[in-house]
PDB file of C-alpha atoms in Angstrom:
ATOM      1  CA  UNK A   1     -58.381  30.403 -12.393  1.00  0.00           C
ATOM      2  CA  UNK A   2     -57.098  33.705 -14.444  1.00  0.00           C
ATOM      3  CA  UNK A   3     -54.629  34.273 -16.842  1.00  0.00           C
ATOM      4  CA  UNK A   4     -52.145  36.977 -15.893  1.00  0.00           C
ATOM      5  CA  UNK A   5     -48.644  37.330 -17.145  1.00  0.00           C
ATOM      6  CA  UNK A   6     -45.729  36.507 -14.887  1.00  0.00           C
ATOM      7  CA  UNK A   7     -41.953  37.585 -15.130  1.00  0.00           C
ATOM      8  CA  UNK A   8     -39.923  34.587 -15.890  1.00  0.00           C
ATOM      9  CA  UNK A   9     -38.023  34.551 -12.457  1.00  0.00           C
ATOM     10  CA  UNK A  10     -41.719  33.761 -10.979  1.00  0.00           C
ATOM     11  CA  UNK A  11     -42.410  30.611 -12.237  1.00  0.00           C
ATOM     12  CA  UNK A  12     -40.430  27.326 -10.886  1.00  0.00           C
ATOM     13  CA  UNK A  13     -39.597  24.232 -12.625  1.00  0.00           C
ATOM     14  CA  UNK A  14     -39.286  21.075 -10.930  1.00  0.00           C
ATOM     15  CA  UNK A  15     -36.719  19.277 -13.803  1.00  0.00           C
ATOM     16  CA  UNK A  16     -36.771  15.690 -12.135  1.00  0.00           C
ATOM     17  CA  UNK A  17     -40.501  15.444 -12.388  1.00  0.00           C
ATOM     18  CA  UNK A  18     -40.599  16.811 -15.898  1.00  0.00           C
ATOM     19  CA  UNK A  19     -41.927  13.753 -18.344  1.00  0.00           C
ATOM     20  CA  UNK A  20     -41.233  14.666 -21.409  1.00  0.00           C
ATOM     21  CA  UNK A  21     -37.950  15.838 -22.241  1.00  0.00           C
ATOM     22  CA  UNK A  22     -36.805  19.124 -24.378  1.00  0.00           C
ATOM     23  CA  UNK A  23     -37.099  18.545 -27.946  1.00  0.00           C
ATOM     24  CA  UNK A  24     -34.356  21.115 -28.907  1.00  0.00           C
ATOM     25  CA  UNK A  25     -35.787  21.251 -32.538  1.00  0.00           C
ATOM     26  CA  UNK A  26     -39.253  22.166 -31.147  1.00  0.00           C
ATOM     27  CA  UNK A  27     -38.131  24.759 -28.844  1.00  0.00           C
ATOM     28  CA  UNK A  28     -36.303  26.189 -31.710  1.00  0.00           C
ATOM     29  CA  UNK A  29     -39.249  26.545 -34.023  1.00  0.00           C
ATOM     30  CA  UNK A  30     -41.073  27.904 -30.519  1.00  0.00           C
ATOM     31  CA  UNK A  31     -38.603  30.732 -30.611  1.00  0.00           C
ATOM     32  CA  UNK A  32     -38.750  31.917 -34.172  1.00  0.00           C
ATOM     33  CA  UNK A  33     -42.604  31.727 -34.176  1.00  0.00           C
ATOM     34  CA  UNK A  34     -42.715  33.888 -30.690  1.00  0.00           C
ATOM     35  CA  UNK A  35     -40.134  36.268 -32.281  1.00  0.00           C
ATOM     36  CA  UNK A  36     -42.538  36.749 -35.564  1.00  0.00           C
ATOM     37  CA  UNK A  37     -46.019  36.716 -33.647  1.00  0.00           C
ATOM     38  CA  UNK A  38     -45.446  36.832 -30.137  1.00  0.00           C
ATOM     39  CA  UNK A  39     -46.761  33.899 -27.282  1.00  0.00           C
ATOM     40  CA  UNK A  40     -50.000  32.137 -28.754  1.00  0.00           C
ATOM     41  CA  UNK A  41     -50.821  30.118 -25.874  1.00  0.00           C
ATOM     42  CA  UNK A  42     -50.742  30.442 -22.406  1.00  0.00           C
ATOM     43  CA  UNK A  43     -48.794  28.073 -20.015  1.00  0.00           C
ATOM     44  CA  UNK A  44     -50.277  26.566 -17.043  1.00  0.00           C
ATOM     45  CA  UNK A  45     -49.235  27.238 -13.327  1.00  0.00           C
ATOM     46  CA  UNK A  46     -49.876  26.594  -9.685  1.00  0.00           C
ATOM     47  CA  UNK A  47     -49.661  28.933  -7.259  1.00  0.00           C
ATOM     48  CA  UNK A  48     -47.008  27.806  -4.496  1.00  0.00           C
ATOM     49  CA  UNK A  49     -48.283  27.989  -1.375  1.00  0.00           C
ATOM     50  CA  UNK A  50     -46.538  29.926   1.363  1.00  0.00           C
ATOM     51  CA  UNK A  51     -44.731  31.520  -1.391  1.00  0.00           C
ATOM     52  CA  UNK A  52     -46.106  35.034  -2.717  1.00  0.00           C
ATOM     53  CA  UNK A  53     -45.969  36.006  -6.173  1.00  0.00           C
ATOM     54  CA  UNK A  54     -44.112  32.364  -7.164  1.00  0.00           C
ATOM     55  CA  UNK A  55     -46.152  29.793  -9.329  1.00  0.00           C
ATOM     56  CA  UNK A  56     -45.136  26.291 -10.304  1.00  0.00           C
ATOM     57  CA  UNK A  57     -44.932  25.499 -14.052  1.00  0.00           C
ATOM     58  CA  UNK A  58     -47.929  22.692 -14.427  1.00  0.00           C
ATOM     59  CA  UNK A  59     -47.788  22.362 -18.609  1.00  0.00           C
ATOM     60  CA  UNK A  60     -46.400  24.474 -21.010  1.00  0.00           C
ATOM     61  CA  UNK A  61     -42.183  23.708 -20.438  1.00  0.00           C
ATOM     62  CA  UNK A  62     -40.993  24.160 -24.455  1.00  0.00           C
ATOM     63  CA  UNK A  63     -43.621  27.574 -24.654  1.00  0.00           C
ATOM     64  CA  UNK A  64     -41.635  28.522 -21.072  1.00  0.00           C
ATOM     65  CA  UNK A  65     -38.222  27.640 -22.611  1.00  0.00           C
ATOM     66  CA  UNK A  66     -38.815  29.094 -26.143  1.00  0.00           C
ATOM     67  CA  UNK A  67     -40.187  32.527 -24.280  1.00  0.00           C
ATOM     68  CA  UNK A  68     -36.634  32.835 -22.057  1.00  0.00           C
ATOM     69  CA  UNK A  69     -35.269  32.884 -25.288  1.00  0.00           C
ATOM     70  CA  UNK A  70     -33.496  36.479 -26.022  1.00  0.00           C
ATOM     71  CA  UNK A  71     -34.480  35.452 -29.926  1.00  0.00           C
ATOM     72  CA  UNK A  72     -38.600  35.465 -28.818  1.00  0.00           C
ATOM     73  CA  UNK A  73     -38.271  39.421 -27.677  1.00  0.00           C
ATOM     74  CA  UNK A  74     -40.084  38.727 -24.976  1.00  0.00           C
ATOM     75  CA  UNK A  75     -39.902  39.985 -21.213  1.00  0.00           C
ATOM     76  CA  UNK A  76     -42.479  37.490 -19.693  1.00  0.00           C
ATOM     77  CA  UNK A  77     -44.601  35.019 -20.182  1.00  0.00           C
ATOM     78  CA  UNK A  78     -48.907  34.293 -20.265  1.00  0.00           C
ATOM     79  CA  UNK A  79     -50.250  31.923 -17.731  1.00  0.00           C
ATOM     80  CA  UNK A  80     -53.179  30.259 -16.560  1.00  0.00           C
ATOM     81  CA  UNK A  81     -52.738  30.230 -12.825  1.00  0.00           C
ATOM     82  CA  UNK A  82     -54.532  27.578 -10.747  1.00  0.00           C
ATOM     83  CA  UNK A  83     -55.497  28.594  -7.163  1.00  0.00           C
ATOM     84  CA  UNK A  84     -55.372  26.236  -3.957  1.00  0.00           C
ATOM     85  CA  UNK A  85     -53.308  23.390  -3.295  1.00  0.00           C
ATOM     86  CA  UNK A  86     -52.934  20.374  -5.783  1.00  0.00           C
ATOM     87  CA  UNK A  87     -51.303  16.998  -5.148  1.00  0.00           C
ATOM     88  CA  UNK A  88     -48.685  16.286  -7.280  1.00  0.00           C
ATOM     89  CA  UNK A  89     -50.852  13.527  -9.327  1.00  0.00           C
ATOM     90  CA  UNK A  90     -52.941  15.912 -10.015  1.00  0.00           C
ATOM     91  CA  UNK A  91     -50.692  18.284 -11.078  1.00  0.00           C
ATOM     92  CA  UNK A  92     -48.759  15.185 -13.018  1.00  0.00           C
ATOM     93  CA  UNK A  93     -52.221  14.638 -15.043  1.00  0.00           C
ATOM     94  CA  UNK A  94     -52.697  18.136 -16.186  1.00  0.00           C
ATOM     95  CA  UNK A  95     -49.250  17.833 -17.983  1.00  0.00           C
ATOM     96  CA  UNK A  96     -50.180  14.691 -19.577  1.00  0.00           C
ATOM     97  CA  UNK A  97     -53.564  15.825 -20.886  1.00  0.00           C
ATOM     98  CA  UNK A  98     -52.181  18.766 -22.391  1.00  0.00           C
ATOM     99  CA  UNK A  99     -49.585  17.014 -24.094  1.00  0.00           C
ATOM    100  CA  UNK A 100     -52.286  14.182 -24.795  1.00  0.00           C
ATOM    101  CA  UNK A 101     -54.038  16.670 -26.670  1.00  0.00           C
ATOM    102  CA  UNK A 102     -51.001  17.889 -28.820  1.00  0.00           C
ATOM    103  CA  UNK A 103     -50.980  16.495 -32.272  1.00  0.00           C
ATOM    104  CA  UNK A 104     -47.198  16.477 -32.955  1.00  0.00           C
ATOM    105  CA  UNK A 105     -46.596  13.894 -30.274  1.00  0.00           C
ATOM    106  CA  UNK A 106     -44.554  10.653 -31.474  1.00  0.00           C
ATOM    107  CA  UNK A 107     -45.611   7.270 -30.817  1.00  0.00           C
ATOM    108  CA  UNK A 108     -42.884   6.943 -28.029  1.00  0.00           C
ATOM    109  CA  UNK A 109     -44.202  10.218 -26.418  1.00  0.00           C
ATOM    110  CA  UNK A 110     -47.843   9.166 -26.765  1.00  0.00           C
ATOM    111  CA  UNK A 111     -47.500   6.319 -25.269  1.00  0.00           C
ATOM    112  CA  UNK A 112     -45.272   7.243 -22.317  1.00  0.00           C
ATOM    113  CA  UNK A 113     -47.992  10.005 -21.614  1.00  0.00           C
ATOM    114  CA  UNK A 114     -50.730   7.164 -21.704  1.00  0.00           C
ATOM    115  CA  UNK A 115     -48.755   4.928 -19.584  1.00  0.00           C
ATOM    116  CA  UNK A 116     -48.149   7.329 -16.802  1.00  0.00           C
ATOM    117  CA  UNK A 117     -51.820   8.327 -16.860  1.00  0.00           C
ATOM    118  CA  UNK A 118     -52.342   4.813 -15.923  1.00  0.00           C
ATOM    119  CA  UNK A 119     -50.379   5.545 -13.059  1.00  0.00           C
ATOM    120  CA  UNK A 120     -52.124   7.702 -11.923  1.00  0.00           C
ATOM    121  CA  UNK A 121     -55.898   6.513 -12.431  1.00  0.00           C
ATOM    122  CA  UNK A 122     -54.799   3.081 -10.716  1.00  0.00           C
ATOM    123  CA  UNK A 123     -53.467   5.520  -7.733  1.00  0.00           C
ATOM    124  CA  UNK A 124     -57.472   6.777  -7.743  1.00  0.00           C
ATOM    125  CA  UNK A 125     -59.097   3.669  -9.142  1.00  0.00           C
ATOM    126  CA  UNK A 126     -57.791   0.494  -8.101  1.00  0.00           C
ATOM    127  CA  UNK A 127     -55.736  -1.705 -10.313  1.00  0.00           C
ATOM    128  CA  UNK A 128     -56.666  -1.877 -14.247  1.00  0.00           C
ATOM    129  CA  UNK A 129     -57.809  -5.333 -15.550  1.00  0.00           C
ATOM    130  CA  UNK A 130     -58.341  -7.091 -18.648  1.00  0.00           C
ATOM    131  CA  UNK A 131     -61.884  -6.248 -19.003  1.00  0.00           C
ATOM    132  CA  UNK A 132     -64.930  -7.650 -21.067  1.00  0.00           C
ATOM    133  CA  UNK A 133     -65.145  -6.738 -24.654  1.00  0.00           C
ATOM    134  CA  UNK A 134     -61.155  -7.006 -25.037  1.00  0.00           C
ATOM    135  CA  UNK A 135     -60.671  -3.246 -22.797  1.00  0.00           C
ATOM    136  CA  UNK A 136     -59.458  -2.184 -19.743  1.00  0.00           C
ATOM    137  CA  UNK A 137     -61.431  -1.937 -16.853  1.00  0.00           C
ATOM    138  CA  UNK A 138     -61.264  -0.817 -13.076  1.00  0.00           C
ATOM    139  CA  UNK A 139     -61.122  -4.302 -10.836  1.00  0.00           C
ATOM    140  CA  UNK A 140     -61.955  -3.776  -7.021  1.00  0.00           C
ATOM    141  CA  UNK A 141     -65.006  -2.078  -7.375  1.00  0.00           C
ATOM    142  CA  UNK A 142     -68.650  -3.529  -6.277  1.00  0.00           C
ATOM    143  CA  UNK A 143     -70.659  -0.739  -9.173  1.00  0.00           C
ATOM    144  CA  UNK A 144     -72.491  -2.511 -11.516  1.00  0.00           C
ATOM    145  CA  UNK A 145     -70.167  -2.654 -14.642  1.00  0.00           C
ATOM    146  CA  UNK A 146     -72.340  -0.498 -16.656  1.00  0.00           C
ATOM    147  CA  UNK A 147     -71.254   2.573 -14.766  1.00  0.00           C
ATOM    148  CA  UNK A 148     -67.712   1.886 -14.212  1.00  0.00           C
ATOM    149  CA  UNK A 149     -65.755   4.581 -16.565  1.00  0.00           C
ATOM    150  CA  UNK A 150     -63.547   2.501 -18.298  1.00  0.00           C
ATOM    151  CA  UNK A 151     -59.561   4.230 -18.821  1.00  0.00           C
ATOM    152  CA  UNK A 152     -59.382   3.552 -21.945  1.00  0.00           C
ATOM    153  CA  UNK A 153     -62.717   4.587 -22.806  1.00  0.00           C
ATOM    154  CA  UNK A 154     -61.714   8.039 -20.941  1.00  0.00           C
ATOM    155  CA  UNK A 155     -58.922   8.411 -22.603  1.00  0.00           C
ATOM    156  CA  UNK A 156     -60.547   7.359 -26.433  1.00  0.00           C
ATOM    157  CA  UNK A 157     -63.214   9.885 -25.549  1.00  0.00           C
ATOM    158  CA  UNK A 158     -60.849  12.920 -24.381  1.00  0.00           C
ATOM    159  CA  UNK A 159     -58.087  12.587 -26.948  1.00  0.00           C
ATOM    160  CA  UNK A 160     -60.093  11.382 -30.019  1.00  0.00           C
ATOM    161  CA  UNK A 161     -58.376   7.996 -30.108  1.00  0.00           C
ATOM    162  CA  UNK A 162     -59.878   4.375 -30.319  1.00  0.00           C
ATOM    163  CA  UNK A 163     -59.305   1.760 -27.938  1.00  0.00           C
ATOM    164  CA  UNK A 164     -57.036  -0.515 -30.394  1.00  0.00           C
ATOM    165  CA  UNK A 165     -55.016   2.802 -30.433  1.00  0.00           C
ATOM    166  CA  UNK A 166     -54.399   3.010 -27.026  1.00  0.00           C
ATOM    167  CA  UNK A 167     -54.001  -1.094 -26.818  1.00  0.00           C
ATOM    168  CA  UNK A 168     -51.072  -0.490 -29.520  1.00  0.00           C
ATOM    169  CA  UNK A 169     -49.818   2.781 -27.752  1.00  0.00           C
ATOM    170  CA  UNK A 170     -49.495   0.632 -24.540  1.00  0.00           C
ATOM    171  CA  UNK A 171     -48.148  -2.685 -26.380  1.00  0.00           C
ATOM    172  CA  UNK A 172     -45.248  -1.150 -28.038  1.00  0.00           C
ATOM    173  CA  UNK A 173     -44.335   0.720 -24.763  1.00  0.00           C
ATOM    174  CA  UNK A 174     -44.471  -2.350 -22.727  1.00  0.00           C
ATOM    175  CA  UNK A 175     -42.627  -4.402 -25.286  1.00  0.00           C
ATOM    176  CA  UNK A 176     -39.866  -2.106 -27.471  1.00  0.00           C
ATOM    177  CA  UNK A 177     -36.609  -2.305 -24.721  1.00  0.00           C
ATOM    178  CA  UNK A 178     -36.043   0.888 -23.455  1.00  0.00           C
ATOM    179  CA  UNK A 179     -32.342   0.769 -25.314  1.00  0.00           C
ATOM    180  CA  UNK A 180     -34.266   0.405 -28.415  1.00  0.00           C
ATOM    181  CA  UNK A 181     -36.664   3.400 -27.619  1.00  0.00           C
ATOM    182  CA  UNK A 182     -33.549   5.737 -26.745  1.00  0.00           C
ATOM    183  CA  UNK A 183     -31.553   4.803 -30.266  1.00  0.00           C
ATOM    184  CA  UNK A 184     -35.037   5.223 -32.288  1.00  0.00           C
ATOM    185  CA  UNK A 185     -35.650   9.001 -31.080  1.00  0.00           C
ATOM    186  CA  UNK A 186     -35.161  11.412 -33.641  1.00  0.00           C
ATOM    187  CA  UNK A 187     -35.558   8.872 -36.395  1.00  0.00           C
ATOM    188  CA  UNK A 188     -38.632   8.520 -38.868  1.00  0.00           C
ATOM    189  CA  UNK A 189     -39.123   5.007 -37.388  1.00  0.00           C
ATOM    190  CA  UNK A 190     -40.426   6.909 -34.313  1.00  0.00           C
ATOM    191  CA  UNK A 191     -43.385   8.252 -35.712  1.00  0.00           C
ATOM    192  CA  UNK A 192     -44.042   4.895 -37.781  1.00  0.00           C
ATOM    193  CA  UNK A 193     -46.488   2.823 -36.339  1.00  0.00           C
ATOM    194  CA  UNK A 194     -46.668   0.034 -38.488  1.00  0.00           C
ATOM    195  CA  UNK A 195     -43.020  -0.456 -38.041  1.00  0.00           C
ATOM    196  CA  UNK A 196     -42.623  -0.072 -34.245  1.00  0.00           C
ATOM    197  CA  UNK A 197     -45.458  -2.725 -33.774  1.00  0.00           C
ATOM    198  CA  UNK A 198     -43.078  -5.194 -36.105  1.00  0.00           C
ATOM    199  CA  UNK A 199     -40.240  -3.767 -33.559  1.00  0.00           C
ATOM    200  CA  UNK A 200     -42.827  -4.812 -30.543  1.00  0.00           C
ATOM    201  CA  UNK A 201     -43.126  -8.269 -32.123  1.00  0.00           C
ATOM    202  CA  UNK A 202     -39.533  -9.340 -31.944  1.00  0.00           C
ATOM    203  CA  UNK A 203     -38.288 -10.636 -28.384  1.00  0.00           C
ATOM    204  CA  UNK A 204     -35.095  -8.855 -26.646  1.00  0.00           C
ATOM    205  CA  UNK A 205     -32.257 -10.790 -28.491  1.00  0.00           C
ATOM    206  CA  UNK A 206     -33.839  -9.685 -31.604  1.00  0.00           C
ATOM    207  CA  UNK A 207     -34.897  -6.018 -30.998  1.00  0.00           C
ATOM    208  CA  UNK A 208     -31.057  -5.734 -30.233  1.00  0.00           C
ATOM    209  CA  UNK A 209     -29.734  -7.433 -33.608  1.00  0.00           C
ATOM    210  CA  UNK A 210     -32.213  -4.889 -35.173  1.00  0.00           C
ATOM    211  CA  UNK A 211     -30.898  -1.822 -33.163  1.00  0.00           C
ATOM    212  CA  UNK A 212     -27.449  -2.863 -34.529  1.00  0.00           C
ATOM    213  CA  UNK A 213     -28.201  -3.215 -37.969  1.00  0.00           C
ATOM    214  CA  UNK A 214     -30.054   0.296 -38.322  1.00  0.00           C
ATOM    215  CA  UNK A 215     -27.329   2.211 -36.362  1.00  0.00           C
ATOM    216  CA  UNK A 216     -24.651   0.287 -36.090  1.00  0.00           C
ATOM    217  CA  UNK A 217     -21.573   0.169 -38.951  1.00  0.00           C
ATOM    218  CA  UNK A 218     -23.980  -1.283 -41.471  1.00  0.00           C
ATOM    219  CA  UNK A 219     -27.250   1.795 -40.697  1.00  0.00           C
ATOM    220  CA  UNK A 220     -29.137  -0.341 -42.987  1.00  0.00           C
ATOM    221  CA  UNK A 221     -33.060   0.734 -43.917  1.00  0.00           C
ATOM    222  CA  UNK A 222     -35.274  -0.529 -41.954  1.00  0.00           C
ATOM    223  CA  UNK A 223     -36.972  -2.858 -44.591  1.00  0.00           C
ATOM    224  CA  UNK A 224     -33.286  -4.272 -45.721  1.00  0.00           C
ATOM    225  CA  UNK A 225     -32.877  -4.822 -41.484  1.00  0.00           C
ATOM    226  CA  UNK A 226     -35.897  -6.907 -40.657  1.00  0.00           C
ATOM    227  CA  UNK A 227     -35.164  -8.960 -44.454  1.00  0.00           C
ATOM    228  CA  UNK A 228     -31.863  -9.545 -42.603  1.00  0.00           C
ATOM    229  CA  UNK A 229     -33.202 -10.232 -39.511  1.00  0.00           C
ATOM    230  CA  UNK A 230     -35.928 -12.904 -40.900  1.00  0.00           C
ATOM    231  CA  UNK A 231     -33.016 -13.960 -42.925  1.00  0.00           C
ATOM    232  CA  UNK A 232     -30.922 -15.123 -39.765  1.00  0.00           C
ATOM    233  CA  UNK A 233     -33.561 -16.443 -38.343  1.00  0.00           C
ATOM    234  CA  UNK A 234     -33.977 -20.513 -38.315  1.00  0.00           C
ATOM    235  CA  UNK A 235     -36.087 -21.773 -41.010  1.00  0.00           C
ATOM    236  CA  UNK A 236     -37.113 -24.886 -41.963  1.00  0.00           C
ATOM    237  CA  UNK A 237     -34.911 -26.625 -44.650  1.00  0.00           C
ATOM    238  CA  UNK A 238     -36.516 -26.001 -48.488  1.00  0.00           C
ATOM    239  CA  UNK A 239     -36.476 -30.187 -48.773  1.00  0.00           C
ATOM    240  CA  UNK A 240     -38.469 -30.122 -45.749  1.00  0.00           C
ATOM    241  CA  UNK A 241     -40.987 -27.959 -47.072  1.00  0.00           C
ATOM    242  CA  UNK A 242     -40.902 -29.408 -50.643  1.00  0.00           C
ATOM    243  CA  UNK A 243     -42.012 -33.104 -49.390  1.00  0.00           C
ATOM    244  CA  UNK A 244     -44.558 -32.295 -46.904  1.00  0.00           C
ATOM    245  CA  UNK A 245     -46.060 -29.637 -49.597  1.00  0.00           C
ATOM    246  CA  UNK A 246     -45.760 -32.626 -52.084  1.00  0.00           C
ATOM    247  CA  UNK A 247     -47.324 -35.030 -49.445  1.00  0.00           C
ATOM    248  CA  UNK A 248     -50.364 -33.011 -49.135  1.00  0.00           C
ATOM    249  CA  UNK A 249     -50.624 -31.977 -52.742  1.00  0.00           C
ATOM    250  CA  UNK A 250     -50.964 -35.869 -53.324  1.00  0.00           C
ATOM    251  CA  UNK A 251     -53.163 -36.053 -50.778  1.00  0.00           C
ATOM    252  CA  UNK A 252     -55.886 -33.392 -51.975  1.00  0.00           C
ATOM    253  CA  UNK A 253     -55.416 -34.987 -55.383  1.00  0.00           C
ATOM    254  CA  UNK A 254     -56.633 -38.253 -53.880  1.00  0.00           C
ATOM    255  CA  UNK A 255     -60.110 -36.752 -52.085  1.00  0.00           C
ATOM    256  CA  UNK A 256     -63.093 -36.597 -53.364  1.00  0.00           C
ATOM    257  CA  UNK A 257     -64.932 -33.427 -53.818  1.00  0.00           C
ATOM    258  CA  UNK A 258     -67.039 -34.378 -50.701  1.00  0.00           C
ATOM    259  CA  UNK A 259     -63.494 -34.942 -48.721  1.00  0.00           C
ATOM    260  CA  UNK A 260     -61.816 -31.639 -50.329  1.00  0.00           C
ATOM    261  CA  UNK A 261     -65.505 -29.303 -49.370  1.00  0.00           C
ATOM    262  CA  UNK A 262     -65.659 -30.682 -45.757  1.00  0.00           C
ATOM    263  CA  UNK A 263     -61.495 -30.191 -45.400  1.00  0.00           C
ATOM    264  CA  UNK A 264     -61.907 -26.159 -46.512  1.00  0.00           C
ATOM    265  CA  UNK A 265     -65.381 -25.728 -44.178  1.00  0.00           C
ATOM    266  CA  UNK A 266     -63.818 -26.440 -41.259  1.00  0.00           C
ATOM    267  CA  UNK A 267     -64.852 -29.455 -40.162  1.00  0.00           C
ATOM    268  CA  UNK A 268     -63.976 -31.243 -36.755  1.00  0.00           C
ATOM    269  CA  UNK A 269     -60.383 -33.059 -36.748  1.00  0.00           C
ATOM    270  CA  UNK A 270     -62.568 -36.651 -36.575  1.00  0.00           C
ATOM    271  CA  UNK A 271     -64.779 -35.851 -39.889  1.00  0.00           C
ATOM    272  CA  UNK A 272     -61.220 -35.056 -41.660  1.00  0.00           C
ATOM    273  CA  UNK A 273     -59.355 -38.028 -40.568  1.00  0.00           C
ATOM    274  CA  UNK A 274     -62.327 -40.183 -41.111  1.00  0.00           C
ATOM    275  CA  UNK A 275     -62.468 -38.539 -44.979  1.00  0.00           C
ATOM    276  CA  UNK A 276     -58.670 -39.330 -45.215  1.00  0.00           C
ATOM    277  CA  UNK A 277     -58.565 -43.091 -44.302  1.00  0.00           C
ATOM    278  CA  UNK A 278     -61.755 -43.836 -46.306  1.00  0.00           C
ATOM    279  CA  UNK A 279     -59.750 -42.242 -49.006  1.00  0.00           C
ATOM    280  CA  UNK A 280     -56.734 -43.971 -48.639  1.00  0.00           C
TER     281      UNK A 280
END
């Protein structure tokens, strides 16, 4: 491994295997940043074998982008070059990590990354299962449990993240529609967790109503959207509710503070309905 600069005609991009697409806003703040203080950080490339002198890009695409730029000023570009052959998967996971390690990320992007490093340890590790201890953990394999790295425990301990993060990170990917992800980029909502898990919550018929009401005719805010949302949904009549809250109001008012103590402690369904027939 070195770092050496390369012209930009060296390095090639494979675009269909790129994960992440361009964030034009980022690439423009790239390019006035390397036209004030130049390239900050290297990119990272493979050399291609049976090719001389040409490198594949591994991580670095906005940096890469942002450089090309006539705006940066400059004529090439600074890159870590990796020697011998890679597989793609490994290639794939030196992307992610990089971007894993990025701070500006959004919650879509995060997760996506997290989710396609899944891929790739189940490719290496064997299918990920529910574990103990509510985590993931590799299934197939005969190793006493103890020393069986764990991927979310990897990825907690490489990224700085706990394991309800990644949980939520892999919940809201595998349960926001994919429609709904597309119409949420470039909105606040994006890098809101607490309101993308109430998105992850809702089932499909809902997360559409929802997409419709924030950008449809109405673009309502999200809070006014989910108070019309809950608002549409079903409820139970307010006479319903009145008697049966009236029923059991009655009812505590009837039990003795033996009945009432034993009702709030939790006891067993018998022990209550024993307490409310001696009462009755």
């Amino acid at each position: 491994m070195e770092i050496k600069k390369l012209a930009f005609d060296q390095v090639e991009v494979v675009e269909a295997q790129r994960i992440r697409p361009i964030d034009t806003e980022k690439l423009a703040r790239l390019v006035a940043s390397m036209g004030d203080v130049g390239q900050m950080s290297p990119i990272e490339v493979i050399e291609i074998e049976g090719k001389p002198g040409a490198y594949r890009l591994v991580a670095g695409y906005h940096r890469l982008r942002a450089a090309q730029d006539k705006l940066s000023g400059l004529d090439g570009i600074n890159a870590v070059v990796y020697r011998g052959a890679s597989d793609e998967n490994t290639i794939k996971l030196r992307e992610i990590d990089e971007n894993l390690a990025r701070a500006d990320l959004s919650h879509y992007d995060r997760a996506n990354f997290i989710a396609q490093r899944a891929i790739i340890w189940e490719a290496k590790n064997g299918k990920i299962k529910q574990g103990p201890k509510n985590y993931r953990q590799v299934g197939g394999n005969s190793m006493d449990a103890r020393n069986v790295r764990t991927f979310n425990a990897e990825v907690c301990e490489k990224f700085g993240l706990s394991r309800r993060e990644v949980e939520r990170h892999r919940t809201r990917l595998r349960n926001i529609l994919p429609p709904v992800w597309a119409a949420l980029r470039g909105t606040a909502i994006i890098h809101n967790g607490t309101q993308l898990d109430q998105i992850a919550g809702l089932g499909e018929e809902q997360q559409n109503a929802l997409a419709d009401l924030l950008f449809g005719d109405q673009r309502l805010k999200f809070s006014d959207a989910m108070k019309s949302l809950r608002g549409a949904r079903a409820e139970p009549s307010p006479s319903a509710i009145s008697e049966e809250a009236k029923a059991l109001l009655k009812l505590w008012r009837a039990t003795s503070a033996e009945g009432r103590r034993i009702f709030i402690c939790g006891a067993s369904k018998r022990a209550i309905m024993k307490i409310i027939d001696k009462e009755a």
